[in-house]
Amino acid sequence: MDTNKRPETMERITTPALADAFIKEQVAALREQIGDKKVLLALSGGVDSSVVAALLIKAVGRQLVCVHVNHGLLRKGEPEQVVKVFRDEMNANLIYVDAVDRFLDKLAGVADPETKRKIIGAEFIRVFEEEARKLDDIDFLAQGTIYPDILESVGVKAHHNVGGLPEDLKFELVEPVKLLYKDEVRVVGKALGLPDSMVYRQPFPGPGLGVRCVGAITRDRLEALREADAIVREEIGKLPETPWQYFCAIPDVQSTGIRYVDGEGKRYMGWAVIIRAVNTVDAVTATVPEIPFAVLCKMRDQIVRIPGVNRVLWDISEKPVATIEWE
Ligand code: XMP
């Protein structure tokens, strides 16, 4: 039997009761597969790896070792949330790796998008591999592979894929959600008690804010981007219907601003932040939803208070011609 093929008879998991049945079945299967051995998981905090972590914690508790790599390109509050949810609330065996300086040093001065992606992907594997080598007696590697990843020959998840580990670190794979579609993973995540902010997170690229900090990443622009992104997620997130993806990008461009000091206008250069919101079904094409002007203004008023920022733009480009991300 091809274990990578979803049986036609498999019912779509749409309700909490179906999710509970799936969880029960998977927990038993994971216990059977893993026994008293240890499992390693790269836990990004995205919905897929989070659901896999929660399933494994339920099945084998602290035999699961989660490694969370903070590469400095995550959204505001994300690394903290991973620690809070998994270590503090679920008592997970979690290794938190602060690799911020390491990634940003490697990326310093690199402006080409594909080179940036390659550096982030390769460095991620290197950091994960180093952590794996520090641990003894690991037999299994868990992955948040989902069914669309199997269906697409080249998944967009290549960056998070730790399939690039060297030969002597090859573990047996544990992929408990590999036959599920994204909406099913969310139903299961909800049934496992994960917070809504994790379960209904919008898609976020593997290289994270790295591809939204356009050109060579600098810490000041990256921090401004992280703050602006948090504002946009908060404000657009309050709309009755939220777009598929909404975020900010920060180009490597400064423009003139003016500040009044004692009635006298002083000109200075500041960064421009771009707000981007799109609707799509499959990310192949995308349209731009209407955002009420009052909401745009509310975001603008907060974003221009971020140090170094003096201009806010709204990107109304559709895909095609533009891609969703700026890089
Ligand atoms: P584009 O910019 O190609 O984006 O229109 C389509 C979707 O893919 C996401 N994206 C990525 N996801 N690694 C990822 O895991 C990447 O390098 C990457 N680049 C783009 C993007 O956020 C959008 O949802």
CSV table of C-alpha atoms and ligand atoms in Angstrom, one decimal:
chain,number,residue,atom,x,y,z
A,1,MET,CA,0.0,0.0,0.0
A,2,ASP,CA,1.3,3.5,-0.9
A,3,THR,CA,1.2,5.2,2.5
A,4,ASN,CA,1.6,8.6,0.8
A,5,LYS,CA,-1.7,8.2,-1.0
A,6,ARG,CA,-4.9,9.3,0.7
A,7,PRO,CA,-7.4,6.4,0.6
A,8,GLU,CA,-10.5,7.4,-1.3
A,9,THR,CA,-12.6,6.2,1.6
A,10,MET,CA,-11.0,8.5,4.1
A,11,GLU,CA,-13.6,10.9,5.5
A,12,ARG,CA,-12.8,14.6,5.4
A,13,ILE,CA,-12.2,15.8,9.0
A,14,THR,CA,-14.7,18.7,9.4
A,15,THR,CA,-16.0,18.4,12.9
A,16,PRO,CA,-14.5,18.2,16.5
A,17,ALA,CA,-15.9,14.6,16.8
A,18,LEU,CA,-14.1,13.5,13.6
A,19,ALA,CA,-10.9,15.3,14.8
A,20,ASP,CA,-11.1,13.5,18.2
A,21,ALA,CA,-11.4,10.1,16.4
A,22,PHE,CA,-8.4,11.0,14.2
A,23,ILE,CA,-6.4,12.1,17.3
A,24,LYS,CA,-7.2,8.9,19.2
A,25,GLU,CA,-6.2,6.7,16.2
A,26,GLN,CA,-3.0,8.7,15.6
A,27,VAL,CA,-1.9,8.7,19.3
A,28,ALA,CA,-2.3,4.9,19.3
A,29,ALA,CA,-0.3,4.6,16.0
A,30,LEU,CA,2.4,6.9,17.2
A,31,ARG,CA,2.8,5.0,20.5
A,32,GLU,CA,3.1,1.8,18.5
A,33,GLN,CA,5.7,3.3,16.1
A,34,ILE,CA,7.8,5.1,18.7
A,35,GLY,CA,7.6,2.8,21.7
A,36,ASP,CA,10.0,4.2,24.3
A,37,LYS,CA,12.3,5.9,21.8
A,38,LYS,CA,12.9,9.6,21.2
A,39,VAL,CA,11.6,11.8,18.4
A,40,LEU,CA,13.0,15.1,17.2
A,41,LEU,CA,10.9,17.9,15.7
A,42,ALA,CA,11.7,21.3,14.2
A,43,LEU,CA,8.9,23.4,15.7
A,44,SER,CA,8.4,26.6,13.8
A,45,GLY,CA,5.1,27.6,15.4
A,46,GLY,CA,3.2,27.3,12.2
A,47,VAL,CA,0.0,25.3,12.2
A,48,ASP,CA,1.4,22.1,10.7
A,49,SER,CA,4.4,21.6,13.0
A,50,SER,CA,2.4,22.8,16.0
A,51,VAL,CA,-0.3,20.2,15.4
A,52,VAL,CA,2.4,17.5,15.0
A,53,ALA,CA,4.0,18.6,18.2
A,54,ALA,CA,0.7,18.6,20.1
A,55,LEU,CA,-0.1,15.1,18.8
A,56,LEU,CA,3.3,13.7,19.7
A,57,ILE,CA,3.1,15.3,23.2
A,58,LYS,CA,-0.2,13.6,23.7
A,59,ALA,CA,1.2,10.3,22.5
A,60,VAL,CA,4.7,10.2,23.9
A,61,GLY,CA,5.1,13.2,26.1
A,62,ARG,CA,8.7,14.2,26.8
A,63,GLN,CA,10.1,11.6,24.5
A,64,LEU,CA,9.4,14.3,21.9
A,65,VAL,CA,12.2,16.9,21.7
A,66,CYS,CA,11.1,20.1,19.9
A,67,VAL,CA,13.7,22.5,18.6
A,68,HIS,CA,12.5,26.0,17.9
A,69,VAL,CA,15.0,28.0,15.9
A,70,ASN,CA,14.5,31.8,16.3
A,71,HIS,CA,16.2,33.1,13.1
A,72,GLY,CA,15.2,36.7,13.8
A,73,LEU,CA,12.8,36.7,10.9
A,74,LEU,CA,9.7,35.7,12.7
A,75,ARG,CA,6.7,37.9,13.4
A,76,LYS,CA,6.3,39.9,16.6
A,77,GLY,CA,5.5,37.6,19.6
A,78,GLU,CA,5.9,34.3,17.7
A,79,PRO,CA,9.0,32.8,19.5
A,80,GLU,CA,7.5,33.8,22.8
A,81,GLN,CA,4.2,32.2,21.9
A,82,VAL,CA,5.9,28.9,21.0
A,83,VAL,CA,7.7,28.8,24.4
A,84,LYS,CA,4.5,29.7,26.3
A,85,VAL,CA,2.2,27.3,24.5
A,86,PHE,CA,4.5,24.3,24.3
A,87,ARG,CA,7.0,24.6,27.2
A,88,ASP,CA,4.8,26.3,29.8
A,89,GLU,CA,1.4,25.0,29.0
A,90,MET,CA,2.0,21.6,27.4
A,91,ASN,CA,5.2,20.8,29.4
A,92,ALA,CA,7.0,20.0,26.1
A,93,ASN,CA,10.7,19.1,26.0
A,94,LEU,CA,11.6,22.3,24.1
A,95,ILE,CA,15.0,23.5,23.0
A,96,TYR,CA,14.8,27.2,22.2
A,97,VAL,CA,17.7,28.3,19.9
A,98,ASP,CA,18.4,32.0,19.7
A,99,ALA,CA,20.1,32.1,16.3
A,100,VAL,CA,19.2,35.7,15.5
A,101,ASP,CA,22.7,37.1,15.3
A,102,ARG,CA,23.9,34.1,13.4
A,103,PHE,CA,21.3,34.5,10.6
A,104,LEU,CA,21.5,38.3,10.4
A,105,ASP,CA,25.3,38.2,10.3
A,106,LYS,CA,25.1,35.7,7.4
A,107,LEU,CA,22.5,37.8,5.6
A,108,ALA,CA,24.3,41.1,6.1
A,109,GLY,CA,24.8,42.9,2.7
A,110,VAL,CA,23.0,40.2,0.7
A,111,ALA,CA,20.4,41.8,-1.5
A,112,ASP,CA,19.5,39.1,-4.0
A,113,PRO,CA,16.2,37.4,-3.0
A,114,GLU,CA,17.1,33.9,-4.1
A,115,THR,CA,20.5,34.1,-2.4
A,116,LYS,CA,18.7,35.3,0.8
A,117,ARG,CA,16.3,32.4,0.6
A,118,LYS,CA,19.2,29.9,0.1
A,119,ILE,CA,21.2,31.3,3.0
A,120,ILE,CA,18.1,31.2,5.3
A,121,GLY,CA,17.3,27.6,4.3
A,122,ALA,CA,20.9,26.3,4.5
A,123,GLU,CA,21.5,28.0,7.9
A,124,PHE,CA,18.3,26.6,9.2
A,125,ILE,CA,19.4,23.1,8.4
A,126,ARG,CA,22.9,23.8,9.9
A,127,VAL,CA,21.4,25.1,13.2
A,128,PHE,CA,19.0,22.2,13.4
A,129,GLU,CA,21.7,19.7,12.6
A,130,GLU,CA,24.0,21.1,15.4
A,131,GLU,CA,21.2,20.8,17.9
A,132,ALA,CA,20.4,17.2,16.7
A,133,ARG,CA,24.1,16.3,17.2
A,134,LYS,CA,24.0,17.4,20.8
A,135,LEU,CA,21.3,14.9,21.6
A,136,ASP,CA,21.8,11.2,22.0
A,137,ASP,CA,19.6,8.3,21.2
A,138,ILE,CA,17.2,10.0,18.8
A,139,ASP,CA,15.6,7.5,16.5
A,140,PHE,CA,12.8,9.4,14.8
A,141,LEU,CA,12.4,12.7,13.0
A,142,ALA,CA,8.8,14.2,13.0
A,143,GLN,CA,7.7,16.5,10.2
A,144,GLY,CA,4.7,18.6,9.6
A,145,THR,CA,4.3,17.4,6.0
A,146,ILE,CA,0.7,17.8,4.9
A,147,TYR,CA,-1.1,16.3,1.8
A,148,PRO,CA,-0.7,19.2,-0.5
A,149,ASP,CA,3.1,19.0,0.2
A,150,ILE,CA,3.0,15.4,-1.1
A,151,LEU,CA,0.9,16.4,-4.1
A,152,GLU,CA,3.1,19.3,-5.2
A,153,SER,CA,6.4,17.9,-6.4
A,154,VAL,CA,8.1,21.0,-5.4
A,155,GLY,CA,6.6,22.3,-2.2
A,156,VAL,CA,7.0,25.9,-1.1
A,157,LYS,CA,8.0,24.4,2.2
A,158,ALA,CA,11.4,23.5,0.9
A,159,HIS,CA,12.9,25.9,3.4
A,160,HIS,CA,11.6,24.3,6.4
A,161,ASN,CA,12.2,20.8,5.2
A,162,VAL,CA,14.9,19.2,7.2
A,163,GLY,CA,15.3,16.5,4.5
A,164,GLY,CA,18.7,18.1,3.8
A,165,LEU,CA,20.2,16.5,6.9
A,166,PRO,CA,23.5,14.6,6.4
A,167,GLU,CA,23.5,10.8,5.9
A,168,ASP,CA,24.7,10.0,9.5
A,169,LEU,CA,21.7,12.0,10.9
A,170,LYS,CA,19.0,10.2,8.9
A,171,PHE,CA,16.2,9.2,11.2
A,172,GLU,CA,13.1,7.3,10.6
A,173,LEU,CA,10.3,9.7,9.6
A,174,VAL,CA,7.1,10.4,11.7
A,175,GLU,CA,4.6,12.3,9.7
A,176,PRO,CA,1.2,12.0,11.4
A,177,VAL,CA,-0.7,14.7,9.4
A,178,LYS,CA,0.7,13.8,5.9
A,179,LEU,CA,-2.6,12.7,4.6
A,180,LEU,CA,-4.5,15.8,5.8
A,181,TYR,CA,-5.5,18.9,4.0
A,182,LYS,CA,-4.8,22.3,5.6
A,183,ASP,CA,-8.4,22.8,6.8
A,184,GLU,CA,-8.4,19.4,8.4
A,185,VAL,CA,-5.1,20.2,10.2
A,186,ARG,CA,-6.8,23.3,11.6
A,187,VAL,CA,-9.8,21.3,12.9
A,188,VAL,CA,-7.4,18.8,14.5
A,189,GLY,CA,-5.3,21.6,16.0
A,190,LYS,CA,-8.4,23.2,17.5
A,191,ALA,CA,-9.4,19.8,19.0
A,192,LEU,CA,-5.9,19.5,20.5
A,193,GLY,CA,-6.5,22.8,22.3
A,194,LEU,CA,-4.0,24.9,20.4
A,195,PRO,CA,-4.8,28.7,20.5
A,196,ASP,CA,-6.7,30.2,17.6
A,197,SER,CA,-3.9,32.5,16.8
A,198,MET,CA,-1.8,29.4,16.0
A,199,VAL,CA,-4.5,27.3,14.4
A,200,TYR,CA,-5.9,30.1,12.1
A,201,ARG,CA,-2.5,31.8,11.4
A,202,GLN,CA,-2.2,33.2,7.9
A,203,PRO,CA,0.3,31.6,5.6
A,204,PHE,CA,3.8,32.8,6.4
A,205,PRO,CA,6.8,32.1,4.1
A,206,GLY,CA,9.6,29.9,5.4
A,207,PRO,CA,12.2,32.7,5.1
A,208,GLY,CA,9.8,34.9,7.1
A,209,LEU,CA,10.2,38.6,7.3
A,210,GLY,CA,13.5,38.1,5.4
A,211,VAL,CA,11.7,38.3,2.0
A,212,ARG,CA,9.6,41.3,3.2
A,213,CYS,CA,12.6,43.3,4.2
A,214,VAL,CA,13.5,44.1,0.6
A,215,GLY,CA,17.1,44.1,-0.5
A,216,ALA,CA,19.9,43.7,2.1
A,217,ILE,CA,18.4,43.2,5.5
A,218,THR,CA,19.3,45.7,8.2
A,219,ARG,CA,18.3,45.4,11.8
A,220,ASP,CA,16.7,48.8,11.9
A,221,ARG,CA,14.5,48.1,8.9
A,222,LEU,CA,13.7,44.6,10.1
A,223,GLU,CA,12.5,45.9,13.5
A,224,ALA,CA,10.4,48.6,11.9
A,225,LEU,CA,8.9,46.0,9.6
A,226,ARG,CA,8.1,43.6,12.6
A,227,GLU,CA,6.3,46.5,14.4
A,228,ALA,CA,4.4,47.6,11.3
A,229,ASP,CA,3.4,43.9,10.6
A,230,ALA,CA,2.0,43.6,14.1
A,231,ILE,CA,-0.1,46.7,13.6
A,232,VAL,CA,-1.5,45.5,10.3
A,233,ARG,CA,-2.2,42.0,11.6
A,234,GLU,CA,-4.1,43.6,14.6
A,235,GLU,CA,-6.1,46.1,12.6
A,236,ILE,CA,-7.0,44.1,9.5
A,237,GLY,CA,-7.5,41.1,11.7
A,238,LYS,CA,-10.5,42.9,13.3
A,239,LEU,CA,-12.4,43.2,10.0
A,240,PRO,CA,-15.5,41.0,9.7
A,241,GLU,CA,-13.9,39.2,6.8
A,242,THR,CA,-10.1,38.9,6.9
A,243,PRO,CA,-8.1,38.7,3.6
A,244,TRP,CA,-6.2,35.5,2.9
A,245,GLN,CA,-2.9,37.2,3.6
A,246,TYR,CA,-2.1,40.6,5.0
A,247,PHE,CA,1.3,41.9,6.0
A,248,CYS,CA,3.9,44.6,5.4
A,249,ALA,CA,7.0,44.9,3.3
A,250,ILE,CA,9.7,47.5,3.7
A,251,PRO,CA,11.7,48.5,0.7
A,252,ASP,CA,15.2,49.7,0.8
A,253,VAL,CA,14.1,53.2,0.0
A,254,GLN,CA,14.1,56.4,2.1
A,255,SER,CA,12.1,59.4,1.3
A,256,THR,CA,11.9,62.9,2.7
A,257,GLY,CA,9.8,63.6,5.8
A,258,ILE,CA,9.2,66.8,7.7
A,259,ARG,CA,9.1,67.3,11.5
A,260,TYR,CA,8.1,70.6,13.2
A,261,VAL,CA,10.3,71.6,16.0
A,262,ASP,CA,9.3,74.9,17.7
A,263,GLY,CA,7.2,75.8,14.6
A,264,GLU,CA,10.1,75.3,12.3
A,265,GLY,CA,9.9,72.5,9.7
A,266,LYS,CA,12.9,70.2,9.7
A,267,ARG,CA,13.4,67.8,6.7
A,268,TYR,CA,14.8,64.3,7.3
A,269,MET,CA,14.9,60.9,5.5
A,270,GLY,CA,12.8,58.0,6.7
A,271,TRP,CA,11.7,54.6,5.6
A,272,ALA,CA,8.4,53.8,3.7
A,273,VAL,CA,6.3,50.9,4.8
A,274,ILE,CA,4.0,49.1,2.4
A,275,ILE,CA,0.8,47.5,3.4
A,276,ARG,CA,-0.2,44.4,1.4
A,277,ALA,CA,-3.4,42.4,1.6
A,278,VAL,CA,-4.5,39.7,-0.9
A,279,ASN,CA,-7.2,37.2,-1.5
A,280,THR,CA,-6.5,34.0,-3.3
A,281,VAL,CA,-7.5,30.3,-3.4
A,282,ASP,CA,-4.2,28.7,-4.4
A,283,ALA,CA,-1.7,31.6,-4.3
A,284,VAL,CA,-1.2,31.2,-8.1
A,285,THR,CA,-3.3,34.3,-8.7
A,286,ALA,CA,-4.4,36.9,-6.2
A,287,THR,CA,-6.8,39.9,-6.0
A,288,VAL,CA,-6.7,42.8,-3.7
A,289,PRO,CA,-9.6,43.2,-1.3
A,290,GLU,CA,-11.1,46.5,-0.4
A,291,ILE,CA,-9.9,47.8,3.0
A,292,PRO,CA,-12.0,50.6,4.5
A,293,PHE,CA,-10.2,53.9,4.2
A,294,ALA,CA,-10.7,54.5,7.9
A,295,VAL,CA,-8.8,51.3,8.7
A,296,LEU,CA,-6.0,52.3,6.4
A,297,CYS,CA,-5.7,55.6,8.1
A,298,LYS,CA,-5.8,54.0,11.5
A,299,MET,CA,-2.8,51.8,10.5
A,300,ARG,CA,-1.0,54.7,9.0
A,301,ASP,CA,-1.3,56.7,12.2
A,302,GLN,CA,0.3,53.9,14.2
A,303,ILE,CA,2.9,53.0,11.6
A,304,VAL,CA,4.3,56.5,11.2
A,305,ARG,CA,5.1,56.4,15.0
A,306,ILE,CA,7.6,53.6,14.5
A,307,PRO,CA,11.1,55.0,14.8
A,308,GLY,CA,12.6,55.7,11.3
A,309,VAL,CA,9.3,55.4,9.4
A,310,ASN,CA,7.7,58.5,7.8
A,311,ARG,CA,5.6,57.1,4.9
A,312,VAL,CA,2.9,54.4,4.4
A,313,LEU,CA,1.9,53.0,1.1
A,314,TRP,CA,-0.9,50.6,0.1
A,315,ASP,CA,0.0,48.0,-2.5
A,316,ILE,CA,-3.0,47.5,-4.8
A,317,SER,CA,-1.1,45.2,-7.3
A,318,GLU,CA,-2.7,41.9,-8.3
A,319,LYS,CA,-1.0,38.7,-9.1
A,320,PRO,CA,-0.2,38.5,-11.9
A,321,VAL,CA,1.5,41.0,-12.7
A,322,ALA,CA,3.0,41.3,-9.2
A,323,THR,CA,3.7,38.3,-6.9
A,324,ILE,CA,2.2,38.3,-3.5
A,325,GLU,CA,5.5,38.8,-1.7
A,326,TRP,CA,7.8,41.6,-2.6
A,327,GLU,CA,10.7,39.3,-3.2
B,1,XMP,P1,4.3,34.7,-4.3
B,1,XMP,O1,5.1,35.9,-3.8
B,1,XMP,O2,5.2,33.8,-5.1
B,1,XMP,O3,3.8,33.9,-3.1
B,1,XMP,O4,3.1,35.2,-5.1
B,1,XMP,C1,2.8,32.9,-3.1
B,1,XMP,C2,2.7,32.3,-1.7
B,1,XMP,O5,3.8,31.6,-1.3
B,1,XMP,C3,4.4,32.2,-0.2
B,1,XMP,N1,5.8,32.2,-0.3
B,1,XMP,C4,6.7,31.4,0.3
B,1,XMP,N2,6.5,30.4,1.2
B,1,XMP,N3,8.8,30.0,1.2
B,1,XMP,C5,7.6,29.7,1.6
B,1,XMP,O6,7.4,28.8,2.5
B,1,XMP,C6,9.1,31.0,0.3
B,1,XMP,O7,10.2,31.2,0.0
B,1,XMP,C7,8.0,31.7,-0.2
B,1,XMP,N4,7.9,32.7,-1.0
B,1,XMP,C8,6.5,33.0,-1.1
B,1,XMP,C9,3.8,33.6,-0.1
B,1,XMP,O8,3.7,34.1,1.3
B,1,XMP,C10,2.4,33.4,-0.7
B,1,XMP,O9,1.5,32.9,0.3
